Amino acid sequence: MAELKTNVLYYGDNLEVLRKHIPAESIDLIYLDPPFNSNRSYNVLFKETPSTASQAQIEAFEDTWHWGKVAQDAFEQIALRGGDNTARLLQAMVGALGHNDVTAYLTMMAIRLVELRRVLKPTGTIWLHCDPTAGHYLKVLMDSVFGARRFIDQVVWKRSSAHSDVTQGARHFGRIYDLLLVYSASPEYKWRTQYTPYSQSYIETFYRYVEPETGRRYQLDNLTAAKPGGDTLYEWRGVKPYKGRYWAYSREKMEEFERQGRLVYPKRGGVPRYKRYLDEMPGVPLQNLWDDIPPIHSASDERLGYPTQKPLGLLERVIRVGSDESDVVLDPFCGCGTAVHAAQKLGRRWIGIDITHLAIGLIRRRMEDAFPGIDIEVIGEPVDLAGAQELAARDPYQFQWWALDRLGALPLGDRKKGSDRGIDGVIPFLEGKSERRRVIVQVKSGAVGPSQVRDLKGVLDREGEPIGVLLTLRPPTREMVTEAIAAGRYRSDFWQQDYPRLQIITVEELLRGERVDMPPQVSPFAQAARERSREGTQAEML
């Protein structure tokens, strides 16, 4: 197997990427948030699926896996690669629950968890993010793959405020939390304890004194102990500990405390107390209920438009607990890239994998926005015409999303929403100080002719937009070029320039750097906030 590459994105099925590109025992921390449509009712999730059902697919905005040929093949592979315990467990689950979305999901997860166990270092941890719909099944599955003794914790993350769906007929408690199932590869795993701030009530109760000179809060702590630890029964400033007690510190240490002004003496004499400052305390050791990291709301600066986006603070906490700087973090279902963003920010190396070009394009833009100058390598996406042709033949929709991303267009619609009304993507631009217009983009991977040019002109007329682009895999015919020229030009009064109203760009030209002839465009994508560079590590990584 090739040497491990880091700070890269892989486009493709994570199972194949893991097997082909990720060596054994090479990853320090794995975070995965595998898609699952838990919004569907249990009656639907557990409905028996005929064996002739279509194969499992993951789409950018459709978190559903179905039982089909791919799930059946994975089920059969478990017996060969997963080990006896996992094979027996999965067979029992499918036998008890039937062939449905839940068991397909568990089967597809099982074969991937086996590979993730292979690539995890002995000192590594894996954090599986899920919700309670399938969390109990996944925990049993993780027990079989990693071993029940390798279970570390089950973190409960409060992902939502209280729900008010009772008024809409809900007959259950509000569902407001997700789970993080944490396992290790061996007993010698990395664990860096994190702390949370003290509550205000705790501070006011236990750190109620304030130093007038500095404004620092402090508490008075005991200086005695029940058991001796050396020469600790001495007299200090004419005072000995109470009967049956000893000094907790040596005479030398007490003298150091005295020089530091840490000893506070009672007005009427007696045993002094130790001044412990609040700002020197780390806080409360992190517990397994995380209710201090809010979800990303619609108005949040973090929101990038991805439906299952997790807050950056959540992933930063996970990575801080389970890894050190320069360690390797892997996210095999990286979605909008929060894990790789957090890893880059914290000075870790990272690998992200996703099966949709929508996600890969979003992550690339996110990282470039947050870390200007970063060079993101994407392995598995087309880099030449032959690669584009292969992608178009295998999956026309992924080809369409890849081509739109390469052109800088915002994709509209997906395969499940029916007609796109002749608009595959748009590129907005300013026509005036505040007026926005759009370039309409159509992507064609098959045969093309003059009728496609005329259809695009009809869409422009219907939408009232000035410029249209036909992005084609195959070269245009002479008649198509003539038809496009006949559509005339668009005059921008604001920019004082003319632009061809209908433009034809081939994928080959796109790969050479050809772009739309248009006024200065406005990015149609939400932008990630720029991260402050880190001294040393960040500079080296960029």
Coordinates of C-alpha atoms in Angstrom, one line a residue:
M1 CA 0.0 0.0 0.0
A2 CA 1.2 3.5 -0.8
E3 CA 2.5 5.9 1.9
L4 CA -0.2 7.7 3.8
K5 CA -1.1 11.2 2.4
T6 CA -2.5 13.8 4.7
N7 CA -4.3 17.1 4.3
V8 CA -6.2 15.6 1.4
L9 CA -9.8 15.0 0.3
Y10 CA -10.8 11.8 -1.3
Y11 CA -13.8 11.7 -3.6
G12 CA -15.4 8.2 -3.6
D13 CA -16.9 5.4 -1.5
N14 CA -15.0 5.5 1.8
L15 CA -14.9 1.7 1.9
E16 CA -12.8 1.6 -1.3
V17 CA -10.7 4.6 -0.2
L18 CA -9.9 3.0 3.1
R19 CA -8.8 -0.2 1.5
K20 CA -6.8 1.4 -1.2
H21 CA -5.2 4.4 0.4
I22 CA -5.1 4.2 4.2
P23 CA -2.4 1.9 5.7
A24 CA -3.1 -0.2 8.8
E25 CA -2.6 1.5 12.2
S26 CA -1.9 5.0 10.7
I27 CA -4.8 7.1 12.1
D28 CA -4.7 8.7 15.6
L29 CA -8.4 9.8 15.8
I30 CA -11.5 8.9 13.7
Y31 CA -14.6 11.0 13.8
L32 CA -17.6 9.9 11.7
D33 CA -21.1 11.2 11.4
P34 CA -22.7 8.7 9.0
P35 CA -25.9 9.8 7.3
F36 CA -29.1 8.2 8.5
N37 CA -32.7 9.3 7.9
S38 CA -33.9 9.2 11.5
N39 CA -36.7 11.6 10.7
R40 CA -38.7 8.8 9.2
S41 CA -41.1 6.8 11.4
Y42 CA -40.1 3.4 12.8
N43 CA -42.9 1.9 10.8
V44 CA -41.1 2.9 7.6
L45 CA -37.6 2.3 8.7
F46 CA -38.4 -1.3 9.7
K47 CA -40.5 -2.0 6.6
E48 CA -39.3 -5.1 4.9
T49 CA -37.5 -4.3 1.6
P50 CA -37.8 -6.6 -1.4
S51 CA -34.4 -8.1 -2.5
T52 CA -34.9 -6.4 -5.9
A53 CA -34.8 -2.9 -4.4
S54 CA -32.4 -0.4 -5.8
Q55 CA -28.8 -0.4 -4.4
A56 CA -27.9 1.8 -1.4
Q57 CA -26.9 5.3 -2.3
I58 CA -25.9 8.3 -0.3
E59 CA -27.0 11.7 -1.7
A60 CA -25.9 15.1 -0.4
F61 CA -29.3 15.9 1.0
E62 CA -30.9 12.5 1.3
D63 CA -29.7 10.5 4.3
T64 CA -31.2 7.1 3.5
W65 CA -29.6 3.8 2.8
H66 CA -31.8 0.9 1.5
W67 CA -31.5 -2.8 1.5
G68 CA -30.4 -3.9 -2.0
K69 CA -27.6 -5.6 -3.9
V70 CA -24.9 -3.5 -2.3
A71 CA -26.1 -4.1 1.2
Q72 CA -26.5 -7.8 0.4
D73 CA -22.9 -8.0 -0.9
A74 CA -21.6 -6.2 2.2
F75 CA -23.5 -8.6 4.4
E76 CA -21.8 -11.5 2.7
Q77 CA -18.4 -9.8 3.0
I78 CA -18.7 -9.4 6.7
A79 CA -18.3 -13.2 7.1
L80 CA -14.9 -12.9 5.3
R81 CA -13.5 -9.7 6.7
G82 CA -15.4 -8.9 9.8
G83 CA -14.5 -11.8 12.1
D84 CA -16.8 -14.4 13.7
N85 CA -18.3 -12.2 16.3
T86 CA -19.4 -9.4 14.0
A87 CA -20.7 -11.9 11.4
R88 CA -22.8 -13.7 13.9
L89 CA -24.1 -10.5 15.4
L90 CA -25.1 -9.0 12.1
Q91 CA -26.7 -12.3 11.0
A92 CA -28.8 -12.3 14.2
M93 CA -29.8 -8.6 13.7
V94 CA -30.9 -9.2 10.1
G95 CA -32.7 -12.4 11.1
A96 CA -34.6 -10.7 13.9
L97 CA -35.3 -7.3 12.2
G98 CA -35.6 -8.3 8.5
H99 CA -34.3 -6.6 5.4
N100 CA -35.0 -2.9 5.8
D101 CA -33.4 0.5 6.0
V102 CA -32.1 -0.1 9.6
T103 CA -30.4 -3.4 8.9
A104 CA -29.1 -2.1 5.5
Y105 CA -27.6 0.8 7.5
L106 CA -26.0 -1.5 10.1
T107 CA -24.6 -3.8 7.4
M108 CA -23.1 -0.9 5.5
M109 CA -21.7 0.4 8.7
A110 CA -20.3 -2.9 9.9
I111 CA -18.1 -3.5 6.8
R112 CA -16.7 0.1 7.2
L113 CA -16.1 -0.2 10.9
V114 CA -14.0 -3.2 10.3
E115 CA -11.8 -1.1 8.0
L116 CA -11.7 1.7 10.4
R117 CA -10.6 -0.6 13.2
R118 CA -7.8 -1.7 10.8
V119 CA -6.5 1.8 10.2
L120 CA -6.7 3.0 13.8
K121 CA -3.5 3.2 15.8
P122 CA -3.2 1.3 19.1
T123 CA -3.2 4.7 20.8
G124 CA -6.2 5.9 18.8
T125 CA -9.8 6.5 19.5
I126 CA -12.9 6.5 17.3
W127 CA -15.9 8.8 17.8
L128 CA -19.1 7.7 16.1
H129 CA -21.8 10.4 16.0
C130 CA -25.4 9.2 15.8
D131 CA -28.8 9.9 17.2
P132 CA -30.9 7.5 19.4
T133 CA -32.8 6.1 16.5
A134 CA -30.0 3.6 15.7
G135 CA -27.5 4.4 18.5
H136 CA -28.3 1.3 20.5
Y137 CA -27.8 -1.0 17.5
L138 CA -24.5 0.8 16.6
K139 CA -23.2 0.4 20.2
V140 CA -23.7 -3.3 20.0
L141 CA -22.1 -3.3 16.6
M142 CA -19.1 -1.3 17.9
D143 CA -18.8 -3.8 20.8
S144 CA -18.4 -6.6 18.3
V145 CA -15.9 -4.9 16.0
F146 CA -13.7 -3.1 18.6
G147 CA -14.4 -5.3 21.6
A148 CA -16.7 -4.5 24.5
R149 CA -13.7 -3.7 26.7
R150 CA -12.6 -1.0 24.3
F151 CA -15.8 1.0 25.0
I152 CA -14.7 4.3 26.7
D153 CA -17.9 6.4 26.9
Q154 CA -21.2 7.5 25.5
V155 CA -21.3 11.3 25.2
V156 CA -24.7 12.9 25.2
W157 CA -24.7 16.2 23.2
K158 CA -27.7 18.5 23.6
R159 CA -28.2 19.5 20.0
S160 CA -31.5 21.4 20.3
S161 CA -33.5 23.5 22.7
A162 CA -36.9 22.2 23.9
H163 CA -39.3 21.2 21.2
S164 CA -42.9 22.6 21.1
D165 CA -44.3 19.9 18.8
V166 CA -46.8 18.7 21.5
T167 CA -49.2 21.3 20.1
Q168 CA -48.8 19.5 16.7
G169 CA -49.9 16.2 18.2
A170 CA -46.5 14.7 19.3
R171 CA -46.9 11.9 21.7
H172 CA -43.3 11.5 22.9
F173 CA -40.7 13.5 24.8
G174 CA -38.9 16.2 22.9
R175 CA -35.9 14.6 21.1
I176 CA -33.1 17.0 21.7
Y177 CA -29.8 15.1 21.9
D178 CA -27.3 13.2 19.8
L179 CA -24.8 10.5 20.9
L180 CA -21.1 10.1 20.5
L181 CA -20.0 6.5 21.0
V182 CA -16.3 6.5 21.9
Y183 CA -14.1 3.4 21.5
S184 CA -10.3 2.8 21.6
A185 CA -8.1 0.4 19.7
S186 CA -6.3 -0.7 22.9
P187 CA -6.1 0.1 26.6
E188 CA -3.2 2.5 25.9
Y189 CA -5.2 5.3 24.2
K190 CA -4.6 9.0 24.2
W191 CA -6.9 11.0 26.5
R192 CA -6.3 14.7 27.2
T193 CA -8.7 15.8 29.9
Q194 CA -10.6 19.0 29.1
Y195 CA -12.2 21.4 31.5
T196 CA -15.3 23.6 31.4
P197 CA -15.8 26.9 33.3
Y198 CA -17.3 27.0 36.8
S199 CA -20.8 28.1 37.1
Q200 CA -21.5 31.6 38.5
S201 CA -23.2 30.2 41.5
Y202 CA -20.3 27.9 42.2
I203 CA -17.9 30.9 41.9
E204 CA -19.9 33.0 44.3
T205 CA -20.2 30.2 46.8
F206 CA -16.7 28.9 46.8
Y207 CA -14.6 31.8 45.6
R208 CA -16.4 34.6 47.4
Y209 CA -13.3 36.5 48.5
V210 CA -11.9 39.2 46.2
E211 CA -8.3 40.6 46.5
P212 CA -8.7 44.4 46.7
E213 CA -5.3 45.1 45.1
T214 CA -5.8 42.9 42.0
G215 CA -9.6 42.1 41.8
R216 CA -8.7 38.3 41.8
R217 CA -11.2 36.0 43.3
Y218 CA -9.9 33.3 45.7
Q219 CA -11.0 30.8 48.3
L220 CA -9.3 29.8 51.6
D221 CA -8.1 26.2 51.6
N222 CA -6.9 23.9 54.3
L223 CA -3.2 23.5 55.0
T224 CA -3.4 20.4 57.2
A225 CA -3.7 16.7 56.5
A226 CA -4.8 13.6 58.4
K227 CA -1.6 11.6 57.7
P228 CA 2.0 12.7 58.0
G229 CA 4.2 13.0 54.9
G230 CA 7.7 13.4 56.3
D231 CA 8.6 16.1 58.8
T232 CA 5.2 17.8 59.0
L233 CA 4.6 18.2 62.7
Y234 CA 6.6 21.3 63.1
E235 CA 5.6 24.6 64.6
W236 CA 4.8 27.4 62.1
R237 CA 4.8 31.0 63.4
G238 CA 4.1 29.7 66.9
V239 CA 1.2 27.5 65.7
K240 CA 0.9 23.7 65.3
P241 CA -1.9 21.8 63.5
Y242 CA -4.9 20.8 65.5
K243 CA -4.7 17.6 67.5
G244 CA -4.4 14.5 65.2
R245 CA -3.6 16.6 62.2
Y246 CA -0.3 17.4 60.4
W247 CA 0.8 20.1 58.0
A248 CA 0.1 19.2 54.4
Y249 CA 3.3 20.8 53.2
S250 CA 7.0 20.9 54.2
R251 CA 8.5 23.8 56.0
E252 CA 10.2 24.9 52.8
K253 CA 6.9 24.9 50.9
M254 CA 5.3 27.0 53.7
E255 CA 8.1 29.5 53.5
E256 CA 7.5 29.7 49.7
F257 CA 3.8 30.3 50.3
E258 CA 4.7 33.0 52.8
R259 CA 6.9 34.8 50.3
Q260 CA 4.1 34.6 47.7
G261 CA 1.5 36.1 50.0
R262 CA -0.5 32.9 49.9
L263 CA -1.0 32.5 53.7
V264 CA -4.0 34.1 55.4
Y265 CA -3.9 34.2 59.2
P266 CA -7.0 34.4 61.4
K267 CA -7.3 37.7 63.3
R268 CA -7.4 35.9 66.6
G269 CA -4.5 33.6 65.8
G270 CA -4.6 29.9 64.9
V271 CA -3.9 27.8 61.9
P272 CA -3.4 29.8 58.7
R273 CA -5.3 29.1 55.5
Y274 CA -4.0 28.9 51.9
K275 CA -5.2 31.5 49.3
R276 CA -6.2 29.6 46.2
Y277 CA -7.0 31.9 43.2
L278 CA -9.9 31.1 40.8
D279 CA -7.9 32.1 37.7
E280 CA -5.3 29.4 38.5
M281 CA -7.9 26.6 38.5
P282 CA -8.6 24.7 35.3
G283 CA -12.3 24.4 35.8
V284 CA -14.6 21.4 36.0
P285 CA -13.4 18.2 34.4
L286 CA -15.4 17.5 31.3
Q287 CA -18.3 15.1 31.9
N288 CA -20.2 13.0 29.4
L289 CA -23.2 15.4 29.1
W290 CA -22.3 18.2 26.8
D291 CA -25.0 20.9 27.0
D292 CA -22.7 23.9 26.6
I293 CA -22.1 23.7 22.8
P294 CA -25.2 25.1 21.0
P295 CA -26.2 23.8 17.6
I296 CA -25.9 25.9 14.4
H297 CA -29.0 28.0 14.0
S298 CA -30.2 29.5 10.7
A299 CA -28.7 32.9 11.6
S300 CA -25.3 31.5 12.7
D301 CA -22.1 32.8 11.1
E302 CA -21.0 29.2 10.8
R303 CA -23.9 28.0 8.7
L304 CA -22.9 26.9 5.2
G305 CA -26.2 25.5 4.1
Y306 CA -25.5 21.9 4.8
P307 CA -28.4 20.2 6.5
T308 CA -26.5 18.1 9.1
Q309 CA -23.7 20.6 9.8
K310 CA -22.2 20.3 13.3
P311 CA -20.7 23.2 15.2
L312 CA -17.0 23.7 15.0
G313 CA -16.7 23.8 18.8
L314 CA -18.0 20.3 19.1
L315 CA -15.3 18.9 16.8
E316 CA -12.6 21.0 18.4
R317 CA -13.5 19.4 21.7
V318 CA -13.4 15.9 20.3
I319 CA -10.0 16.5 18.7
R320 CA -8.5 18.1 21.7
V321 CA -9.5 15.2 23.9
G322 CA -8.3 12.4 21.6
S323 CA -5.2 13.8 19.8
D324 CA -2.1 15.9 20.0
E325 CA -0.7 18.4 17.5
S326 CA 0.5 16.8 14.2
D327 CA -1.6 13.7 14.8
V328 CA -3.7 12.4 11.9
V329 CA -7.5 12.9 12.1
L330 CA -9.8 11.0 9.7
D331 CA -13.4 11.7 8.8
P332 CA -14.7 9.1 6.4
F333 CA -18.1 10.8 6.0
C334 CA -16.9 14.4 6.0
G335 CA -20.0 16.1 4.6
C336 CA -19.4 19.9 4.9
G337 CA -15.9 19.3 6.5
T338 CA -16.3 20.5 10.1
A339 CA -13.9 17.8 11.3
V340 CA -11.1 18.6 8.8
H341 CA -11.7 22.4 9.5
A342 CA -11.2 21.8 13.3
A343 CA -8.2 19.5 12.7
Q344 CA -6.5 22.2 10.5
K345 CA -7.3 24.9 13.0
L346 CA -5.8 22.8 15.9
G347 CA -2.6 21.9 14.1
R348 CA -3.5 18.3 13.2
R349 CA -3.0 16.6 9.9
W350 CA -6.2 15.3 8.3
I351 CA -7.9 13.1 5.7
G352 CA -11.5 13.7 4.5
I353 CA -13.6 11.3 2.4
D354 CA -17.0 11.9 0.8
I355 CA -19.0 10.3 -2.0
T356 CA -20.6 13.4 -3.4
H357 CA -19.0 16.2 -5.4
L358 CA -21.4 18.7 -3.7
A359 CA -19.7 17.9 -0.4
I360 CA -16.1 17.9 -1.8
G361 CA -16.7 21.3 -3.4
L362 CA -18.2 22.8 -0.3
I363 CA -15.3 21.6 1.8
R364 CA -12.7 22.9 -0.6
R365 CA -14.3 26.4 -0.6
R366 CA -14.7 26.3 3.2
M367 CA -11.0 25.5 3.8
E368 CA -9.9 28.1 1.3
D369 CA -12.0 30.7 3.0
A370 CA -10.9 29.8 6.5
F371 CA -7.2 29.3 5.7
P372 CA -6.2 31.5 2.8
G373 CA -3.4 30.1 0.8
I374 CA -4.0 26.5 1.7
D375 CA -3.6 24.0 -1.1
I376 CA -6.3 21.4 -1.0
E377 CA -5.6 18.2 -3.0
V378 CA -8.7 16.2 -4.1
I379 CA -7.9 12.6 -5.0
G380 CA -10.5 10.8 -7.1
E381 CA -12.1 13.7 -9.0
P382 CA -11.6 14.1 -12.8
V383 CA -8.4 15.8 -13.8
D384 CA -8.6 15.2 -17.5
L385 CA -11.2 14.6 -20.2
A386 CA -11.0 10.8 -19.8
G387 CA -11.7 11.1 -16.1
A388 CA -14.7 13.4 -16.8
Q389 CA -16.1 10.9 -19.4
E390 CA -15.7 8.0 -16.9
L391 CA -17.6 10.0 -14.2
A392 CA -20.4 11.0 -16.6
A393 CA -20.9 7.4 -17.6
R394 CA -20.9 6.1 -14.1
D395 CA -23.0 8.8 -12.5
P396 CA -24.4 11.7 -14.5
Y397 CA -25.5 13.6 -11.4
Q398 CA -22.1 13.5 -9.8
F399 CA -20.7 14.6 -13.1
Q400 CA -23.1 17.5 -13.2
W401 CA -22.2 18.6 -9.6
W402 CA -18.5 18.3 -10.3
A403 CA -18.8 20.4 -13.5
L404 CA -20.8 23.1 -11.8
D405 CA -18.4 23.3 -8.9
R406 CA -15.5 23.5 -11.3
L407 CA -17.3 26.4 -13.1
G408 CA -18.1 28.1 -9.8
A409 CA -21.8 27.7 -10.2
L410 CA -24.3 27.0 -7.4
P411 CA -26.1 23.7 -8.1
L412 CA -29.9 23.8 -8.1
G413 CA -32.1 20.8 -7.4
D414 CA -31.2 17.1 -7.3
R415 CA -32.3 13.8 -8.9
K416 CA -35.2 13.3 -6.5
K417 CA -37.0 16.6 -7.0
G418 CA -38.2 16.1 -10.6
S419 CA -37.9 18.8 -13.3
D420 CA -35.2 21.4 -12.8
R421 CA -37.0 23.7 -15.2
G422 CA -33.9 23.8 -17.4
I423 CA -31.6 25.2 -14.7
D424 CA -28.8 23.0 -13.4
G425 CA -26.9 25.9 -11.7
V426 CA -26.6 29.7 -11.4
I427 CA -23.7 32.2 -11.1
P428 CA -24.9 35.5 -9.7
F429 CA -23.3 38.9 -10.5
L430 CA -23.8 42.5 -9.7
E431 CA -25.5 44.7 -12.3
G432 CA -25.4 48.0 -10.4
K433 CA -24.5 48.7 -6.8
S434 CA -27.2 46.5 -5.4
E435 CA -29.1 44.8 -8.3
R436 CA -28.2 41.1 -8.8
R437 CA -28.6 39.1 -12.0
R438 CA -27.8 35.5 -12.8
V439 CA -26.0 33.4 -15.3
I440 CA -28.0 30.3 -15.9
V441 CA -26.0 27.1 -16.5
Q442 CA -27.1 23.8 -18.1
V443 CA -24.8 20.8 -18.0
K444 CA -25.0 18.1 -20.8
S445 CA -23.1 14.8 -20.6
G446 CA -24.7 13.2 -23.7
A447 CA -25.3 14.1 -27.3
V448 CA -26.0 17.8 -28.0
G449 CA -27.4 19.8 -30.9
P450 CA -28.9 23.1 -31.9
S451 CA -32.1 22.2 -30.0
Q452 CA -30.3 22.4 -26.7
V453 CA -29.1 25.9 -27.5
R454 CA -32.6 27.0 -28.4
D455 CA -34.0 25.4 -25.2
L456 CA -31.5 27.4 -23.1
K457 CA -32.5 30.6 -24.9
G458 CA -36.1 29.8 -24.0
V459 CA -35.1 29.4 -20.3
L460 CA -33.3 32.8 -20.4
D461 CA -36.4 34.4 -21.9
R462 CA -38.7 32.8 -19.3
E463 CA -36.5 33.7 -16.4
G464 CA -35.6 37.2 -17.6
E465 CA -31.9 36.5 -17.2
P466 CA -29.2 38.0 -19.4
I467 CA -26.6 35.2 -19.9
G468 CA -26.8 31.4 -20.3
V469 CA -24.0 28.8 -20.5
L470 CA -24.2 25.4 -22.0
L471 CA -21.5 23.2 -20.4
T472 CA -21.0 20.2 -22.6
L473 CA -19.0 17.0 -22.4
R474 CA -19.0 16.6 -26.1
P475 CA -17.8 19.3 -28.6
P476 CA -20.5 21.5 -30.0
T477 CA -21.6 21.2 -33.6
R478 CA -21.2 24.0 -36.1
E479 CA -24.9 24.5 -36.0
M480 CA -24.8 24.9 -32.2
V481 CA -22.2 27.6 -32.5
T482 CA -24.2 29.4 -35.1
E483 CA -27.3 29.2 -33.0
A484 CA -25.5 30.6 -30.0
I485 CA -24.0 33.6 -32.0
A486 CA -27.5 34.3 -33.3
A487 CA -28.8 34.9 -29.7
G488 CA -26.8 38.2 -29.7
R489 CA -25.1 40.0 -26.9
Y490 CA -26.0 41.4 -23.5
R491 CA -25.1 45.0 -22.9
S492 CA -24.2 45.8 -19.3
D493 CA -24.8 49.5 -18.8
F494 CA -23.2 49.4 -15.3
W495 CA -20.0 47.7 -16.5
Q496 CA -20.1 49.4 -19.9
Q497 CA -19.3 46.1 -21.7
D498 CA -20.9 43.6 -24.0
Y499 CA -21.1 39.8 -23.3
P500 CA -22.3 36.9 -25.4
R501 CA -25.8 36.0 -24.4
L502 CA -25.4 32.3 -25.1
Q503 CA -22.0 30.7 -24.4
I504 CA -20.9 27.1 -25.0
I505 CA -18.0 25.8 -22.9
T506 CA -16.8 22.2 -23.2
V507 CA -15.4 20.2 -20.3
E508 CA -12.1 20.0 -22.1
E509 CA -12.0 23.8 -22.2
L510 CA -13.2 23.9 -18.5
L511 CA -10.2 21.8 -17.5
R512 CA -7.9 24.1 -19.4
G513 CA -9.2 27.1 -17.3
E514 CA -11.9 28.5 -19.6
R515 CA -14.6 30.4 -17.7
V516 CA -17.8 32.3 -18.4
D517 CA -17.5 35.7 -20.1
M518 CA -19.6 37.7 -17.7
P519 CA -19.5 40.7 -15.3
P520 CA -17.6 40.2 -12.0
Q521 CA -19.4 37.5 -10.2
V522 CA -20.7 37.4 -6.7
S523 CA -20.0 34.2 -4.8
P524 CA -23.2 32.2 -4.5
F525 CA -21.8 30.2 -1.6
A526 CA -21.8 30.9 2.1
Q527 CA -18.3 31.8 3.2
A528 CA -16.5 30.4 6.3
A529 CA -15.0 32.9 8.6
R530 CA -11.2 33.3 8.2
E531 CA -9.3 31.6 11.0
R532 CA -6.5 33.4 12.8
S533 CA -3.2 31.8 11.9
R534 CA -1.4 29.8 14.6
E535 CA 2.2 30.4 15.4
G536 CA 4.6 27.8 14.1
T537 CA 2.3 24.9 13.3
Q538 CA -0.2 26.8 11.2
A539 CA 2.6 28.5 9.2
E540 CA 4.2 25.2 8.6
M541 CA 0.9 23.6 7.5
L542 CA 0.2 26.4 5.0

